[in-house]
CSV table of C-alpha atoms and ligand atoms in Angstrom, one decimal:
chain,number,residue,atom,x,y,z
L,1,MET,CA,-18.5,-92.9,24.3
L,2,ASN,CA,-21.2,-93.3,21.4
L,3,LYS,CA,-21.1,-92.0,17.7
L,4,GLN,CA,-22.6,-88.7,19.0
L,5,ASP,CA,-19.9,-88.2,21.4
L,6,ILE,CA,-17.2,-89.0,18.5
L,7,SER,CA,-18.7,-86.4,15.9
L,8,GLY,CA,-19.1,-83.6,18.7
L,9,ILE,CA,-15.5,-84.1,19.5
L,10,LYS,CA,-14.7,-84.3,15.8
L,11,GLN,CA,-16.7,-80.9,15.6
L,12,LEU,CA,-14.7,-79.1,17.8
L,13,PHE,CA,-11.4,-80.4,16.5
L,14,LEU,CA,-12.3,-78.5,13.4
L,15,THR,CA,-11.0,-75.1,14.3
L,16,GLN,CA,-8.0,-74.5,16.5
L,17,LYS,CA,-8.6,-74.7,19.9
L,18,ASN,CA,-6.6,-74.1,23.0
L,19,ILE,CA,-6.3,-77.4,24.8
L,20,VAL,CA,-4.7,-78.5,28.2
L,21,ILE,CA,-4.1,-82.0,29.1
L,22,VAL,CA,-4.0,-83.0,32.8
L,23,PRO,CA,-2.6,-86.3,34.6
L,24,HIS,CA,-3.1,-87.1,38.3
L,25,LYS,CA,-0.6,-86.1,40.8
L,26,ASN,CA,2.6,-87.9,41.2
L,27,PRO,CA,2.0,-89.4,37.5
L,28,ASP,CA,2.9,-92.5,36.5
L,29,GLY,CA,4.0,-94.2,33.1
L,30,ASP,CA,0.3,-94.4,31.9
L,31,ALA,CA,-0.5,-90.9,32.9
L,32,MET,CA,2.7,-89.3,31.1
L,33,GLY,CA,2.1,-92.0,28.1
L,34,SER,CA,-1.3,-90.9,27.5
L,35,THR,CA,-1.0,-87.1,28.2
L,36,LEU,CA,2.1,-86.9,25.8
L,37,GLY,CA,0.6,-89.5,23.4
L,38,LEU,CA,-2.4,-87.2,23.1
L,39,TYR,CA,-0.6,-84.1,22.9
L,40,HIS,CA,1.3,-85.3,19.8
L,41,TYR,CA,-2.0,-86.1,18.2
L,42,LEU,CA,-3.5,-83.0,19.0
L,43,LYS,CA,-0.5,-81.3,17.4
L,44,LYS,CA,-1.1,-82.7,14.3
L,45,TYR,CA,-4.4,-80.7,14.3
L,46,HIS,CA,-2.1,-77.7,15.1
L,47,HIS,CA,-4.3,-77.0,18.4
L,48,ASN,CA,-2.5,-75.2,21.1
L,49,ALA,CA,-1.9,-78.2,23.3
L,50,LYS,CA,0.2,-78.1,26.7
L,51,VAL,CA,0.4,-81.1,29.2
L,52,ILE,CA,0.0,-79.6,32.5
L,53,SER,CA,1.1,-82.2,35.2
L,54,PRO,CA,-0.1,-81.2,39.0
L,55,ASN,CA,3.5,-81.9,39.7
L,56,ASP,CA,6.7,-83.5,38.8
L,57,TYR,CA,7.3,-87.3,37.9
L,58,PRO,CA,10.6,-89.9,38.3
L,59,ALA,CA,13.4,-89.7,36.3
L,60,PHE,CA,12.6,-93.1,34.7
L,61,LEU,CA,9.8,-91.1,32.6
L,62,LYS,CA,12.1,-88.1,31.6
L,63,TRP,CA,13.1,-89.4,28.4
L,64,ILE,CA,9.2,-89.3,27.0
L,65,PRO,CA,8.8,-87.7,23.7
L,66,GLY,CA,7.7,-84.1,24.6
L,67,ASP,CA,8.6,-84.7,28.1
L,68,ASN,CA,10.6,-81.0,27.9
L,69,THR,CA,7.1,-79.4,27.1
L,70,VAL,CA,5.2,-80.3,30.2
L,71,LEU,CA,4.7,-77.7,32.9
L,72,LYS,CA,4.3,-78.4,36.4
L,73,TYR,CA,1.4,-76.9,38.3
L,74,ASP,CA,3.3,-76.7,41.6
L,75,SER,CA,6.3,-74.9,40.1
L,76,ASP,CA,4.8,-73.1,37.2
L,77,THR,CA,1.7,-72.0,39.1
L,78,GLU,CA,1.0,-68.7,37.2
L,79,MET,CA,1.6,-69.7,33.6
L,80,CYS,CA,-0.4,-72.7,34.1
L,81,HIS,CA,-3.4,-70.5,35.7
L,82,LYS,CA,-3.1,-68.7,32.3
L,83,LEU,CA,-3.3,-71.7,30.2
L,84,ILE,CA,-6.4,-72.8,32.2
L,85,ALA,CA,-8.1,-70.1,32.1
L,86,ASP,CA,-7.5,-69.4,28.1
L,87,ALA,CA,-8.5,-73.2,27.5
L,88,ASP,CA,-11.6,-74.1,25.2
L,89,ILE,CA,-10.9,-77.7,26.1
L,90,ILE,CA,-9.4,-79.8,29.2
L,91,PHE,CA,-8.7,-83.3,28.6
L,92,THR,CA,-8.4,-85.2,32.2
L,93,LEU,CA,-6.5,-88.5,31.7
L,94,ASP,CA,-5.9,-91.4,33.9
L,95,PHE,CA,-8.0,-90.5,37.0
L,96,ASN,CA,-11.9,-90.4,37.6
L,97,ALA,CA,-12.2,-87.5,40.5
L,98,LEU,CA,-10.7,-83.8,40.2
L,99,HIS,CA,-9.4,-84.1,43.9
L,100,ARG,CA,-6.8,-86.4,42.1
L,101,THR,CA,-5.2,-83.6,40.9
L,102,GLY,CA,-3.8,-81.9,44.2
L,103,GLY,CA,-3.7,-78.4,44.3
L,104,MET,CA,-5.2,-78.1,40.8
L,105,GLU,CA,-8.5,-79.2,41.8
L,106,SER,CA,-10.4,-75.7,42.4
L,107,ASN,CA,-9.0,-74.1,39.5
L,108,LEU,CA,-10.1,-77.1,36.9
L,109,GLU,CA,-13.7,-77.2,38.8
L,110,GLN,CA,-14.0,-73.7,38.0
L,111,SER,CA,-12.7,-73.4,34.3
L,112,LYS,CA,-15.6,-73.2,31.8
L,113,ALA,CA,-13.7,-75.3,29.2
L,114,ILE,CA,-15.3,-78.3,28.2
L,115,LYS,CA,-13.8,-81.1,29.7
L,116,ILE,CA,-13.1,-84.6,28.0
L,117,LEU,CA,-12.3,-87.3,30.8
L,118,ILE,CA,-10.6,-90.5,29.4
L,119,ASP,CA,-9.8,-93.0,32.4
L,120,HIS,CA,-9.7,-96.2,33.4
L,121,HIS,CA,-10.2,-96.4,37.1
L,122,GLN,CA,-13.4,-97.7,38.9
L,123,GLU,CA,-16.2,-95.1,39.7
L,124,PRO,CA,-15.7,-92.1,37.6
L,125,HIS,CA,-17.2,-88.4,38.8
L,126,ASN,CA,-19.4,-86.9,36.6
L,127,TYR,CA,-17.2,-83.4,36.1
L,128,ALA,CA,-17.1,-83.6,32.4
L,129,SER,CA,-18.8,-83.1,29.2
L,130,TYR,CA,-17.7,-86.2,27.5
L,131,ILE,CA,-16.8,-89.3,29.7
L,132,PHE,CA,-15.2,-91.9,28.0
L,133,SER,CA,-14.7,-94.6,30.9
L,134,ASP,CA,-13.9,-98.2,30.8
L,135,VAL,CA,-12.7,-100.0,33.8
L,136,SER,CA,-11.8,-102.8,32.1
L,137,LYS,CA,-9.4,-101.3,30.0
L,138,SER,CA,-5.5,-102.2,30.7
L,139,SER,CA,-4.7,-98.4,30.8
L,140,THR,CA,-5.5,-95.0,29.6
L,141,CYS,CA,-3.0,-95.6,26.8
L,142,GLU,CA,-4.8,-98.3,25.2
L,143,MET,CA,-7.9,-95.7,25.6
L,144,VAL,CA,-6.3,-92.7,23.8
L,145,TYR,CA,-5.3,-95.5,21.2
L,146,ASP,CA,-8.9,-96.3,20.7
L,147,PHE,CA,-10.0,-92.6,20.8
L,148,ILE,CA,-7.7,-91.6,18.0
L,149,THR,CA,-8.9,-94.7,16.4
L,150,MET,CA,-12.5,-93.9,16.7
L,151,LEU,CA,-11.8,-90.2,15.6
L,152,GLU,CA,-10.8,-92.2,12.2
L,153,ASP,CA,-7.1,-90.9,12.8
L,154,HIS,CA,-5.2,-94.1,13.1
L,155,SER,CA,-3.0,-93.3,10.3
L,156,LEU,CA,-1.9,-90.0,12.4
L,157,ILE,CA,-0.3,-92.5,14.8
L,158,ASP,CA,3.6,-91.8,14.2
L,159,SER,CA,6.7,-93.0,16.2
L,160,ASP,CA,6.1,-90.2,19.0
L,161,ILE,CA,2.3,-91.4,19.6
L,162,ALA,CA,3.3,-94.7,19.5
L,163,THR,CA,6.3,-94.7,22.1
L,164,CYS,CA,4.3,-92.5,24.6
L,165,LEU,CA,1.1,-95.3,24.4
L,166,TYR,CA,3.2,-98.3,24.2
L,167,LEU,CA,5.1,-96.8,27.6
L,168,GLY,CA,1.7,-96.8,29.6
L,169,ILE,CA,0.5,-100.2,28.3
L,170,MET,CA,3.6,-101.7,29.4
L,171,THR,CA,3.5,-99.8,33.0
L,172,ASP,CA,0.0,-100.3,33.9
L,173,THR,CA,0.1,-104.0,32.7
L,174,GLY,CA,3.0,-104.9,34.6
L,175,SER,CA,4.7,-105.5,31.1
L,176,PHE,CA,1.6,-107.3,29.5
L,177,ARG,CA,1.1,-109.7,32.6
L,178,PHE,CA,-1.6,-108.4,34.4
L,179,PRO,CA,-5.5,-109.8,34.0
L,180,SER,CA,-6.3,-106.7,32.0
L,181,THR,CA,-4.2,-107.7,29.5
L,182,THR,CA,-6.0,-108.8,26.5
L,183,SER,CA,-5.3,-110.0,23.2
L,184,THR,CA,-6.6,-106.7,21.8
L,185,THR,CA,-3.8,-104.9,24.3
L,186,HIS,CA,-1.3,-107.3,22.5
L,187,ARG,CA,-2.7,-106.5,19.0
L,188,ILE,CA,-2.6,-102.8,19.8
L,189,ILE,CA,1.3,-103.4,21.0
L,190,ALA,CA,2.2,-104.9,17.9
L,191,ASP,CA,0.7,-102.0,15.8
L,192,LEU,CA,2.6,-99.5,18.0
L,193,ILE,CA,6.0,-101.3,17.5
L,194,GLU,CA,5.1,-101.3,13.6
L,195,LYS,CA,4.5,-97.5,14.1
L,196,GLY,CA,8.0,-97.0,15.6
L,197,ALA,CA,7.9,-97.8,19.4
L,198,ASN,CA,11.0,-99.2,20.2
L,199,ASN,CA,10.0,-101.9,22.9
L,200,THR,CA,13.5,-102.5,24.0
L,201,PHE,CA,14.6,-99.2,24.5
L,202,ILE,CA,11.3,-98.1,26.4
L,203,HIS,CA,11.8,-101.1,28.6
L,204,ASN,CA,15.3,-100.3,29.3
L,205,GLN,CA,14.6,-96.6,30.3
L,206,VAL,CA,11.7,-97.8,32.8
L,207,TYR,CA,13.5,-100.6,34.6
L,208,ASP,CA,17.2,-100.5,33.8
L,209,THR,CA,18.3,-97.4,35.2
L,210,ASN,CA,18.3,-98.3,38.7
L,211,SER,CA,20.7,-96.3,40.8
L,212,HIS,CA,22.6,-98.4,43.5
L,213,GLU,CA,20.9,-96.6,46.4
L,214,ARG,CA,17.7,-97.5,44.7
L,215,LEU,CA,18.5,-101.3,45.2
L,216,GLN,CA,19.7,-100.6,48.5
L,217,LEU,CA,16.4,-98.8,49.6
L,218,LEU,CA,14.9,-102.3,48.1
L,219,GLY,CA,17.0,-104.3,50.2
L,220,CYS,CA,15.9,-102.3,53.1
L,221,ALA,CA,12.2,-102.6,52.1
L,222,LEU,CA,12.4,-106.5,51.6
L,223,SER,CA,14.2,-106.8,55.0
L,224,ASN,CA,10.9,-105.1,56.3
L,225,LEU,CA,8.7,-107.7,54.6
L,226,LYS,CA,6.2,-108.9,57.3
L,227,VAL,CA,4.0,-111.8,55.9
L,228,ILE,CA,0.6,-112.9,58.0
L,229,PRO,CA,0.1,-116.2,56.6
L,230,GLU,CA,-3.4,-117.0,57.6
L,231,LEU,CA,-4.7,-114.1,56.1
L,232,LYS,CA,-2.7,-114.5,52.7
L,233,THR,CA,-1.2,-110.8,53.2
L,234,ALA,CA,2.1,-109.2,53.1
L,235,TYR,CA,3.1,-105.4,53.7
L,236,ILE,CA,6.3,-103.7,53.6
L,237,SER,CA,6.7,-100.4,55.6
L,238,LEU,CA,9.5,-97.7,54.8
L,239,SER,CA,10.2,-95.0,57.3
L,240,GLN,CA,11.4,-91.2,56.3
L,241,ASP,CA,14.7,-92.5,58.1
L,242,GLU,CA,15.0,-95.2,55.8
L,243,LEU,CA,14.1,-93.2,53.2
L,244,ASN,CA,16.7,-90.6,53.9
L,245,LYS,CA,19.3,-93.0,54.6
L,246,TYR,CA,19.2,-94.0,50.7
L,247,HIS,CA,18.7,-90.8,49.6
L,248,PHE,CA,15.1,-91.3,48.3
L,249,LYS,CA,14.0,-89.7,44.8
L,250,LYS,CA,10.6,-89.9,43.6
L,251,GLY,CA,9.8,-93.1,41.8
L,252,ASP,CA,12.3,-95.3,43.7
L,253,THR,CA,9.8,-97.3,45.4
L,254,GLU,CA,7.7,-97.5,42.4
L,255,GLY,CA,7.1,-101.6,41.8
L,256,PHE,CA,8.0,-102.6,45.6
L,257,VAL,CA,4.6,-103.7,46.8
L,258,ASN,CA,4.6,-106.1,44.2
L,259,TYR,CA,7.3,-108.1,46.0
L,260,GLY,CA,4.9,-109.1,48.3
L,261,LEU,CA,2.3,-110.1,46.2
L,262,SER,CA,4.7,-112.6,44.4
L,263,LEU,CA,5.0,-114.9,47.5
L,264,GLU,CA,3.2,-118.1,47.1
L,265,ASN,CA,0.0,-117.9,48.9
L,266,ILE,CA,-0.4,-114.4,49.3
L,267,VAL,CA,-3.2,-112.3,47.5
L,268,PHE,CA,-2.9,-109.3,49.2
L,269,ALA,CA,-0.2,-106.7,49.5
L,270,ALA,CA,0.4,-103.2,51.1
L,271,ILE,CA,3.3,-100.9,51.2
L,272,PHE,CA,3.5,-98.1,54.1
L,273,ILE,CA,5.5,-95.2,52.9
L,274,GLU,CA,6.3,-92.7,55.6
L,275,ASN,CA,6.3,-88.5,53.9
L,276,LYS,CA,7.3,-86.4,56.9
L,277,GLN,CA,7.1,-83.3,54.9
L,278,GLU,CA,3.6,-83.9,53.9
L,279,GLY,CA,2.7,-85.5,57.4
L,280,ILE,CA,0.8,-88.4,55.6
L,281,ILE,CA,1.6,-92.3,55.0
L,282,LYS,CA,1.4,-93.1,51.4
L,283,ILE,CA,0.1,-96.4,51.0
L,284,SER,CA,-0.3,-98.5,47.9
L,285,PHE,CA,-2.5,-102.2,48.0
L,286,ARG,CA,-2.0,-104.6,45.5
L,287,SER,CA,-4.4,-108.1,45.2
L,288,LYS,CA,-4.8,-111.1,43.2
L,289,GLY,CA,-8.4,-112.4,42.1
L,290,SER,CA,-11.6,-110.8,43.0
L,291,PHE,CA,-10.5,-109.2,46.6
L,292,SER,CA,-10.9,-105.5,45.8
L,293,VAL,CA,-8.3,-103.2,47.2
L,294,ASN,CA,-10.1,-100.3,45.5
L,295,ASP,CA,-13.2,-101.3,47.8
L,296,PHE,CA,-10.7,-101.7,50.8
L,297,SER,CA,-8.9,-98.4,50.3
L,298,ARG,CA,-11.9,-96.5,49.8
L,299,ALA,CA,-13.5,-97.9,52.7
L,300,TYR,CA,-10.4,-97.4,55.2
L,301,PHE,CA,-7.9,-95.2,53.8
L,302,ASN,CA,-9.6,-92.4,52.0
L,303,GLY,CA,-8.3,-93.7,48.4
L,304,GLY,CA,-9.3,-95.8,45.4
L,305,GLY,CA,-8.0,-97.4,42.0
L,306,HIS,CA,-8.7,-100.5,40.3
L,307,ILE,CA,-9.8,-103.9,41.9
L,308,ASN,CA,-6.2,-105.3,41.7
L,309,ALA,CA,-4.0,-102.1,42.2
L,310,ALA,CA,-5.2,-99.0,44.2
L,311,GLY,CA,-3.6,-96.4,46.7
L,312,GLY,CA,-4.5,-94.3,49.8
L,313,ILE,CA,-3.2,-92.1,52.5
L,314,SER,CA,-3.3,-92.3,56.3
L,315,GLU,CA,-2.6,-88.7,58.4
L,316,LEU,CA,-1.5,-91.4,61.3
L,317,SER,CA,2.1,-92.3,62.5
L,318,LEU,CA,3.3,-95.1,60.6
L,319,ASN,CA,3.1,-97.5,63.1
L,320,GLU,CA,-0.5,-96.5,63.9
L,321,THR,CA,-1.5,-97.0,60.4
L,322,ILE,CA,-0.1,-100.2,60.3
L,323,LYS,CA,-1.9,-101.2,63.6
L,324,LYS,CA,-5.2,-100.1,62.1
L,325,PHE,CA,-4.0,-102.1,58.7
L,326,ILE,CA,-3.6,-105.3,60.8
L,327,SER,CA,-6.8,-104.5,63.0
L,328,ILE,CA,-9.2,-104.4,59.8
L,329,LEU,CA,-8.1,-107.5,58.3
L,330,PRO,CA,-9.4,-110.2,59.9
L,331,ASN,CA,-13.0,-108.8,58.9
L,332,TYR,CA,-11.8,-110.0,55.0
L,333,SER,CA,-10.4,-113.3,56.6
L,334,ASN,CA,-13.3,-115.4,54.6
L,335,ALA,CA,-12.9,-113.3,51.2
L,336,LEU,CA,-8.6,-113.5,51.4
L,337,ASN,CA,-9.1,-117.4,52.2
L,338,ASP,CA,-11.4,-117.9,49.4
L,339,GLU,CA,-8.9,-116.7,46.7
X,1,5GP,P1,-0.1,-96.6,43.1
X,1,5GP,O1,-0.3,-97.7,44.2
X,1,5GP,O2,0.7,-97.4,42.2
X,1,5GP,O3,0.4,-95.4,43.4
X,1,5GP,O4,-1.4,-96.7,42.6
X,1,5GP,C1,-2.2,-97.9,42.4
X,1,5GP,C2,-3.8,-97.2,41.4
X,1,5GP,O5,-4.3,-96.4,42.6
X,1,5GP,C3,-3.3,-96.2,40.5
X,1,5GP,O6,-4.0,-96.4,39.4
X,1,5GP,C4,-3.3,-95.0,40.8
X,1,5GP,O7,-3.8,-94.0,40.1
X,1,5GP,C5,-4.6,-95.0,41.9
X,1,5GP,N1,-4.1,-94.2,43.7
X,1,5GP,C6,-2.9,-94.2,44.0
X,1,5GP,N2,-3.4,-93.4,45.1
X,1,5GP,C7,-4.2,-93.0,45.3
X,1,5GP,C8,-5.2,-92.2,45.9
X,1,5GP,O8,-4.7,-91.8,46.9
X,1,5GP,N3,-6.6,-92.1,45.5
X,1,5GP,C9,-7.4,-92.7,44.6
X,1,5GP,N4,-8.5,-92.7,44.6
X,1,5GP,N5,-6.4,-93.3,43.7
X,1,5GP,C10,-5.2,-93.6,43.8
X,2,MN,MN1,-3.6,-95.9,34.6
């Protein structure tokens, strides 16, 4: 985003606008933190802003300032259609292509509103008038902080905005440990704490609100963990029956894939989760070093993401999906063993 873009956006903000802010489907901490952080900022200008999420998000995010204002496209569809039709500006946050919004895709495509993309995923599509993409950034929340700062509104960051942005930086950096965490990230985090983000509270809300059943599901996932040492790969599977047994709720499997990656000498981890209702297997991939799970997922599992964290889907059965995964791996033997 250059100076011309910034002055263009400043110009847009001079008069009250109808603004819709959209995260990706199945939004995570960064998606909800960045959209609600931006929402609170736009409210300072008295814009008519609304966050429309494609669908619901996990309970461990249901405390974020502004949570009660969020509309869900899949349940509030009519209201969302109206807001999208009336929008002057649509912000799309934390995703790189409109199909990542699921059922909202065609509605967003058809909208004549000015679109502004803010995102850190690989390969952004060219659908927006303003594209603010930086794949080196830890999180979209860090980019929203930069965006507000570039608009010379750093002084408007209050404790609500700080809380939202802290949340997404924390979740997308694995609590400040992934390689995307820079000294700048830490400076921003320090500033957000000074502006009122309560770091311990935020961490507790996200990580210390486990149900007993979720921990039992984790136990099941860990007992299903398989390791292929010669390919430095580990993977977990969870069938629909297993999910049902532990009364799976949205968000319960968040972070499970990282256990595979925590094994010594493992550089590639995957989790395969059966979803009978949608007739798909949802996959998460994680890696260490230069092995790109974004490329891997794009090539074989209709997905994408970042170099070290990506997702994808499969329409094969759970067993067939895992068989496919195992059959592809030897092609990457050199890449995996070079790590
Ligand atoms: P997760 O494995 O935590 O669901 O997602 C890891 C990263 O990949 C996130 O940045 C997420 O937005 C992205 N991602 C997850 N699923 C998909 C997918 O099906 N397609 C694409 N393009 N990206 C995905
Ligand atoms: Mn993100």
